[in-house]
XYZ file of N, CA and C in Angstrom:
522
model
N -2.503 -6.017 -13.727
C -3.716 -5.793 -14.023
C -4.102 -4.547 -12.626
N -5.074 -3.316 -13.365
C -5.203 -3.179 -12.496
C -6.586 -2.974 -12.522
N -7.180 -3.079 -11.439
C -8.766 -2.490 -11.336
C -9.424 -2.435 -9.702
N -10.769 -2.385 -10.041
C -11.591 -2.485 -8.426
C -11.435 -3.625 -8.065
N -11.466 -5.000 -8.888
C -11.382 -6.352 -8.503
C -10.724 -7.191 -10.075
N -9.996 -8.195 -9.504
C -10.167 -9.082 -10.885
C -11.126 -9.254 -11.633
N -12.529 -8.997 -11.316
C -13.558 -9.431 -12.608
C -13.710 -7.829 -13.235
N -13.561 -7.157 -12.777
C -13.479 -5.604 -13.838
C -12.363 -5.014 -13.185
N -11.224 -5.255 -14.101
C -9.870 -4.683 -14.208
C -10.307 -3.259 -15.129
N -9.308 -2.554 -15.282
C -9.262 -1.358 -15.943
C -7.775 -1.417 -16.717
N -7.761 -0.187 -18.105
C -6.219 -0.383 -18.355
C -5.082 -0.051 -17.190
N -3.963 -0.302 -17.652
C -2.945 0.245 -16.557
C -3.042 1.731 -16.371
N -3.371 2.340 -17.656
C -3.225 3.463 -17.429
C -4.473 4.468 -16.467
N -5.387 3.902 -17.195
C -6.397 4.190 -16.376
C -6.260 4.222 -14.956
N -5.702 2.742 -14.684
C -5.324 2.940 -12.804
C -3.953 3.442 -12.458
N -3.460 3.732 -13.200
C -2.270 4.316 -12.326
C -2.903 5.969 -12.673
N -3.414 6.209 -13.216
C -3.831 7.087 -13.190
C -5.140 7.665 -11.531
N -5.775 6.859 -11.603
C -6.942 6.748 -10.753
C -5.746 6.902 -9.337
N -4.948 5.662 -9.170
C -4.234 6.014 -7.901
C -3.335 7.083 -7.904
N -2.536 7.874 -9.309
C -2.306 9.062 -8.650
C -3.333 10.164 -8.540
N -4.642 10.355 -8.773
C -5.364 11.582 -8.334
C -5.513 11.307 -6.692
N -5.430 9.621 -6.571
C -5.927 9.306 -5.099
C -4.792 10.243 -4.187
N -3.360 9.686 -4.793
C -2.325 10.035 -4.307
C -2.296 11.970 -3.823
N -2.638 12.759 -4.963
C -2.675 14.097 -5.734
C -4.039 14.665 -3.800
N -4.680 13.710 -3.966
C -5.883 14.422 -2.871
C -5.259 14.025 -1.753
N -4.911 12.503 -1.061
C -4.185 12.833 0.238
C -3.442 13.435 0.324
N -2.300 14.298 -0.845
C -1.499 15.212 -0.250
C -2.260 16.596 0.000
N -2.798 17.166 -1.134
C -4.048 17.917 -0.705
C -4.648 18.191 0.775
N -5.301 17.096 1.203
C -6.027 17.120 2.070
C -5.214 17.350 3.117
N -4.205 16.985 3.246
C -3.656 16.521 4.839
C -3.335 15.279 5.219
N -3.826 13.846 4.221
C -3.908 12.823 4.758
C -2.649 12.278 4.537
N -2.588 10.826 5.358
C -1.339 10.090 4.812
C -1.236 8.973 4.479
N -0.069 8.277 3.801
C -0.426 7.572 3.263
C 0.483 6.510 4.116
N -0.001 5.264 4.063
C 0.432 4.174 5.359
C 0.760 2.963 4.106
N 2.317 2.693 4.304
C 2.765 1.139 3.674
C 2.825 0.270 4.648
N 2.337 -0.881 4.391
C 2.668 -2.140 5.181
C 2.763 -3.396 4.056
N 4.236 -4.096 4.570
C 4.547 -5.619 3.853
C 5.337 -5.747 4.653
N 5.747 -7.317 4.417
C 6.412 -8.012 5.294
C 7.773 -8.715 4.415
N 8.762 -9.145 4.851
C 10.003 -8.728 4.365
C 10.672 -8.022 3.057
N 10.664 -8.602 2.217
C 11.160 -7.585 0.925
C 10.246 -6.387 0.625
N 8.848 -6.413 0.906
C 7.625 -5.560 0.681
C 7.700 -5.214 1.849
N 8.353 -4.762 2.379
C 8.541 -3.955 3.921
C 10.155 -3.184 3.619
N 10.530 -3.865 3.249
C 12.068 -2.842 2.148
C 11.282 -1.912 1.695
N 10.328 -2.727 0.880
C 9.703 -1.509 -0.151
C 8.797 -0.375 0.587
N 8.522 -0.915 1.570
C 7.837 -0.072 2.334
C 8.177 1.071 3.231
N 9.494 0.281 4.133
C 10.264 1.481 4.599
C 10.514 2.695 3.439
N 11.358 2.271 2.676
C 11.866 2.997 1.471
C 11.375 3.585 0.541
N 9.813 3.918 0.206
C 8.852 4.218 -0.414
C 8.053 5.324 0.851
N 8.093 5.108 1.938
C 7.757 6.183 3.224
C 8.820 7.514 3.059
N 9.971 6.804 2.900
C 11.181 7.926 3.040
C 10.788 8.979 2.129
N 10.503 8.299 0.713
C 10.914 9.123 -0.438
C 9.681 9.897 -0.688
N 8.079 9.583 -0.294
C 6.704 10.115 -0.663
C 6.877 11.153 0.946
N 7.507 10.446 1.887
C 7.785 12.565 3.440
C 8.543 13.281 2.209
N 9.823 12.664 1.628
C 10.678 13.850 1.467
C 10.669 14.426 0.113
N 10.116 13.367 -0.756
C 10.467 13.829 -2.463
C 8.903 14.281 -2.499
N 7.967 13.909 -2.238
C 6.691 13.919 -2.566
C 6.136 14.845 -2.078
N 6.209 15.215 -0.309
C 5.696 15.773 0.662
C 4.316 15.792 1.219
N 4.326 14.435 0.841
C 2.860 13.795 1.341
C 3.328 12.931 2.807
N 2.699 12.829 4.212
C 2.441 12.543 5.048
C 2.755 11.207 4.582
N 3.884 10.493 5.454
C 3.781 8.870 5.486
C 4.897 8.197 6.306
N 4.418 7.154 6.429
C 4.589 5.842 7.406
C 4.408 4.629 7.198
N 5.497 3.841 7.621
C 5.663 2.744 7.720
C 5.645 2.023 9.095
N 5.452 0.861 9.487
C 5.855 0.166 10.498
C 6.354 -0.872 11.143
N 7.829 -0.677 10.212
C 9.223 -1.451 10.382
C 9.808 -1.317 11.887
N 9.600 -0.242 12.269
C 10.433 -0.574 13.118
C 10.601 -1.930 14.265
N 11.916 -2.465 14.554
C 11.650 -3.587 15.403
C 11.247 -3.527 16.395
N 11.697 -2.990 17.533
C 10.868 -2.473 18.685
C 9.105 -2.599 18.765
N 8.617 -1.688 17.377
C 7.608 -1.701 17.178
C 6.742 -3.618 17.011
N 7.317 -3.775 16.264
C 7.109 -5.129 15.753
C 7.414 -5.859 16.952
N 8.008 -6.335 17.332
C 8.039 -6.610 19.122
C 7.163 -6.851 19.995
N 6.652 -5.317 19.489
C 5.519 -5.034 21.158
C 4.557 -4.955 20.825
N 3.922 -5.051 19.373
C 2.759 -5.129 19.340
C 1.867 -6.578 18.722
N 3.367 -6.962 17.823
C 3.556 -9.161 18.140
C 2.861 -9.455 18.673
N 4.021 -9.138 20.400
C 4.125 -9.617 21.536
C 2.551 -9.356 22.584
N 1.557 -8.609 22.139
C 0.638 -8.077 22.803
C -0.163 -8.462 21.820
N -0.539 -8.851 20.841
C -1.476 -8.520 19.810
C -1.705 -10.129 19.513
N -0.348 -10.596 19.171
C -0.398 -11.881 18.030
C 0.385 -10.892 16.896
N 1.636 -11.429 15.895
C 1.798 -11.332 14.683
C 0.974 -11.083 13.676
N -0.317 -11.750 13.663
C -1.257 -11.593 12.490
C -1.934 -10.357 12.534
N -2.062 -9.697 13.951
C -2.776 -8.428 14.125
C -2.285 -7.465 14.328
N -0.761 -7.238 14.238
C 0.497 -6.427 13.855
C -0.264 -4.882 12.917
N 0.180 -5.061 11.939
C -0.798 -4.091 11.057
C -2.233 -3.566 11.347
N -3.348 -4.254 11.935
C -4.489 -4.094 12.448
C -4.213 -2.767 13.567
N -3.074 -3.541 14.687
C -3.280 -2.623 15.416
C -2.933 -1.589 14.949
N -1.585 -1.451 14.773
C -0.680 0.090 14.130
C -1.999 0.846 13.671
N -2.378 0.353 12.599
C -3.224 0.884 11.355
C -4.494 1.853 12.158
N -5.093 0.989 13.847
C -6.174 1.675 14.210
C -5.733 2.455 15.359
N -4.331 2.204 15.807
C -3.950 3.770 16.402
C -3.569 5.105 15.393
N -2.937 4.744 14.167
C -2.445 5.353 13.262
C -3.135 6.630 12.325
N -4.348 5.022 11.892
C -4.714 4.909 10.680
C -6.358 6.382 11.035
N -6.406 7.282 9.957
C -7.469 8.427 10.333
C -8.188 7.810 8.950
N -9.770 8.284 8.552
C -10.638 8.469 7.255
C -9.957 8.941 6.425
N -10.121 8.571 5.261
C -9.254 8.951 4.082
C -7.834 9.087 3.793
N -7.018 8.372 4.566
C -6.021 8.317 4.376
C -5.422 6.700 3.504
N -4.452 6.772 2.655
C -4.132 5.966 2.165
C -3.715 4.574 2.464
N -4.014 3.790 2.748
C -3.080 2.464 2.626
C -2.864 1.547 1.394
N -1.382 1.486 1.799
C -0.680 0.460 0.484
C -0.282 -0.719 1.031
N -1.109 -1.901 0.376
C -0.851 -3.140 1.441
C 0.032 -3.742 -0.008
N 1.184 -4.443 0.829
C 2.133 -4.678 0.033
C 2.613 -6.264 0.071
N 2.333 -7.669 -0.824
C 2.550 -8.620 -0.650
C 2.581 -9.615 -1.708
N 3.564 -10.200 -2.083
C 4.068 -10.901 -3.224
C 3.003 -12.106 -3.212
N 2.968 -12.811 -2.066
C 1.420 -13.660 -2.472
C 0.155 -13.046 -2.058
N 0.132 -12.387 -1.914
C -1.068 -11.671 -0.920
C -1.985 -12.525 0.164
N -1.498 -13.221 0.569
C -1.991 -13.931 1.399
C -1.305 -13.713 2.411
N -1.087 -12.555 3.032
C -0.298 -12.741 4.463
C -1.027 -12.308 5.681
N -1.314 -13.111 5.988
C -2.757 -12.233 7.760
C -2.528 -11.036 8.182
N -1.655 -10.645 8.648
C -1.253 -9.516 9.079
C -1.575 -8.438 8.156
N -1.282 -8.629 7.032
C -1.383 -7.583 5.708
C -3.034 -7.806 5.536
N -3.672 -9.001 5.393
C -5.114 -8.971 5.540
C -5.582 -8.273 6.774
N -5.489 -8.382 7.801
C -5.760 -8.477 8.498
C -5.627 -6.513 8.949
N -4.450 -5.887 8.361
C -4.665 -4.764 8.641
C -5.645 -3.550 7.336
N -5.543 -4.676 6.188
C -6.106 -3.592 5.054
C -7.574 -3.817 6.039
N -8.070 -4.870 6.447
C -9.828 -4.939 7.094
C -9.669 -3.520 7.856
N -8.966 -3.201 8.422
C -8.912 -2.749 10.175
C -8.740 -1.061 9.201
N -8.456 -0.804 8.232
C -8.345 0.301 7.443
C -9.678 0.547 7.069
N -10.098 0.075 6.493
C -11.290 -0.354 5.711
C -12.548 0.152 6.640
N -12.157 -0.149 7.778
C -13.281 -0.190 8.852
C -13.276 1.437 9.542
N -11.804 1.950 9.554
C -11.566 3.175 9.452
C -11.629 3.930 9.118
N -12.396 3.527 7.054
C -12.694 4.896 6.332
C -10.865 4.916 5.850
N -10.484 4.822 5.525
C -8.848 4.843 4.569
C -9.545 4.290 3.111
N -8.898 4.673 1.831
C -8.825 4.224 0.992
C -7.774 3.424 1.097
N -7.886 2.127 0.334
C -6.833 0.998 0.332
C -6.323 0.342 -1.082
N -5.286 0.509 -1.105
C -4.376 0.143 -2.557
C -3.614 -1.280 -2.512
N -3.992 -2.208 -3.307
C -3.145 -4.072 -3.035
C -2.242 -3.960 -4.065
N -1.281 -4.607 -3.412
C -0.573 -4.726 -4.677
C 0.413 -6.003 -4.154
N -0.159 -7.106 -5.321
C 0.098 -7.904 -5.098
C 0.528 -9.547 -6.280
N 0.764 -10.643 -6.321
C 1.264 -11.074 -7.208
C 1.156 -12.448 -6.865
N 1.730 -13.602 -7.292
C 1.986 -15.180 -7.797
C 0.078 -15.337 -8.120
N -0.622 -16.036 -7.238
C -1.664 -16.439 -7.666
C -2.949 -15.638 -8.178
N -3.338 -15.539 -9.203
C -4.309 -14.145 -9.475
C -5.560 -14.227 -8.308
N -5.992 -15.305 -7.779
C -6.940 -15.333 -7.056
C -6.280 -14.860 -5.507
N -5.159 -14.629 -5.332
C -4.850 -14.439 -3.987
C -6.002 -13.334 -3.417
N -5.970 -13.659 -1.903
C -7.365 -12.869 -0.826
C -7.107 -11.221 -1.595
N -5.689 -10.840 -1.163
C -5.389 -9.337 -0.829
C -5.950 -8.628 -2.325
N -5.897 -9.191 -4.272
C -6.050 -9.106 -4.549
C -7.339 -8.522 -5.024
N -8.616 -8.605 -4.151
C -9.682 -8.486 -4.622
C -9.811 -7.614 -3.196
N -8.974 -6.876 -2.442
C -9.946 -6.444 -1.241
C -9.739 -4.753 -1.397
N -8.997 -4.307 -2.059
C -9.110 -2.900 -2.289
C -9.921 -1.980 -2.915
N -9.751 -0.838 -2.876
C -10.341 -0.123 -3.580
C -9.686 0.106 -5.242
N -8.447 -0.152 -4.716
C -7.264 -0.184 -6.432
C -6.912 -1.374 -5.950
N -6.807 -2.131 -6.732
C -5.890 -3.407 -6.370
C -4.563 -3.607 -8.168
N -3.448 -4.020 -7.663
C -2.653 -3.739 -8.523
C -2.567 -5.416 -8.225
N -2.112 -6.792 -9.597
C -1.586 -7.494 -9.540
C -0.573 -8.030 -10.329
N 0.219 -8.424 -10.179
C 1.530 -8.501 -11.148
C 1.456 -10.434 -11.179
N 1.001 -10.312 -12.367
C 0.786 -11.775 -12.994
C 2.773 -12.567 -13.295
N 2.910 -12.660 -11.877
C 4.570 -13.580 -11.858
C 4.542 -14.131 -10.857
N 5.075 -15.098 -11.100
C 5.576 -16.627 -9.639
C 6.674 -16.195 -9.088
N 7.943 -15.073 -9.290
C 8.873 -15.159 -8.513
C 8.622 -13.509 -7.758
N 9.483 -14.044 -6.614
C 9.461 -12.954 -5.389
C 10.281 -11.471 -6.306
N 11.441 -11.830 -6.714
C 12.005 -10.379 -7.424
C 10.848 -10.135 -9.162
N 10.156 -10.672 -9.891
C 9.514 -10.176 -10.345
C 8.648 -8.929 -9.920
N 7.559 -9.793 -9.201
C 6.620 -8.973 -8.199
C 7.240 -8.100 -7.330
N 8.115 -7.642 -6.765
C 8.656 -7.055 -5.894
C 9.289 -5.787 -6.731
N 10.030 -6.325 -7.868
C 10.705 -5.030 -9.148
C 9.366 -4.182 -9.020
N 8.789 -4.831 -9.790
C 6.937 -4.174 -10.264
C 6.719 -3.335 -9.299
N 6.895 -3.705 -8.119
C 5.370 -3.233 -7.071
C 6.862 -1.862 -6.870
N 7.889 -2.261 -7.349
C 8.686 -0.754 -7.039
C 8.478 0.404 -7.434
N 9.096 -0.526 -9.119
C 8.788 0.305 -10.222
C 7.356 1.333 -9.718
N 6.313 0.665 -9.834
C 5.293 1.481 -10.351
C 5.014 2.637 -8.733
N 5.299 2.184 -7.638
C 5.624 3.484 -6.714
C 6.740 4.479 -6.805
N 7.462 4.015 -7.350
C 8.156 5.022 -8.042
C 7.634 5.816 -9.043
N 7.246 5.479 -9.702
C 6.615 6.049 -11.165
C 5.765 7.025 -11.098
N 4.920 6.575 -9.511
C 3.417 7.394 -9.324
C 4.319 8.061 -8.593
N 5.221 8.293 -7.247
C 6.018 9.187 -6.778
C 6.660 10.185 -7.974
N 7.467 9.965 -8.698
C 7.503 10.809 -9.893
C 6.054 11.554 -10.254
N 5.316 11.016 -10.443
C 3.938 11.923 -11.537
C 3.613 12.308 -10.182
N 3.666 12.487 -9.177
C 3.382 13.010 -7.765
C 4.004 14.220 -7.858
N 5.209 14.430 -8.164
C 6.593 16.031 -7.929
C 6.362 16.617 -9.180
N 6.000 15.808 -10.312
C 5.675 16.519 -11.368
C 4.160 17.091 -11.081
N 3.173 16.639 -10.574
C 1.992 17.755 -10.836
C 2.091 18.383 -9.846
N 2.389 18.275 -8.567
C 2.437 19.001 -7.778
C 3.875 19.168 -6.867
N 4.696 19.978 -7.568
C 6.152 20.336 -7.254
C 6.290 20.403 -5.636
N 6.859 19.958 -5.068
C 7.104 20.712 -3.364
C 7.733 22.052 -3.297
N 7.160 22.468 -2.628
C 7.059 23.821 -1.955
C 8.802 24.297 -1.858
């Protein structure tokens, strides 16, 4: 389901077009995409940040470096890891892509809140329970109706790769 919230869903095509336009605008304006996620979602974030940077020619970053995680978690608490990193790196109109299969991870939720305070555009990707907290926090919310990690994570991966392919077709690399 794609939409501004669970109670205002839009078609998959409309949602993907809206997100694609957001990414195109982000690239053309020189803003960046910030990916945040834990565990398997962190691996998706790292991979997609590299692909968006290299293939999509869009500024992209993730916060999955071991030393960065241990530094910020030690100094600010694990639940504030992404919030602190976003406070430092985020700028108005950057795009935060927050990925959490459960949609309940406190570090992801707080990272989204920090991004919203800065004026970032927020895209959420979640699964499991339809009413998870993350599923209504973004400007664009993608909810995968599945209860298994593999199904949710592969769906998130597929959507992001699809959007990257569309981005590179819409605006070819220089």
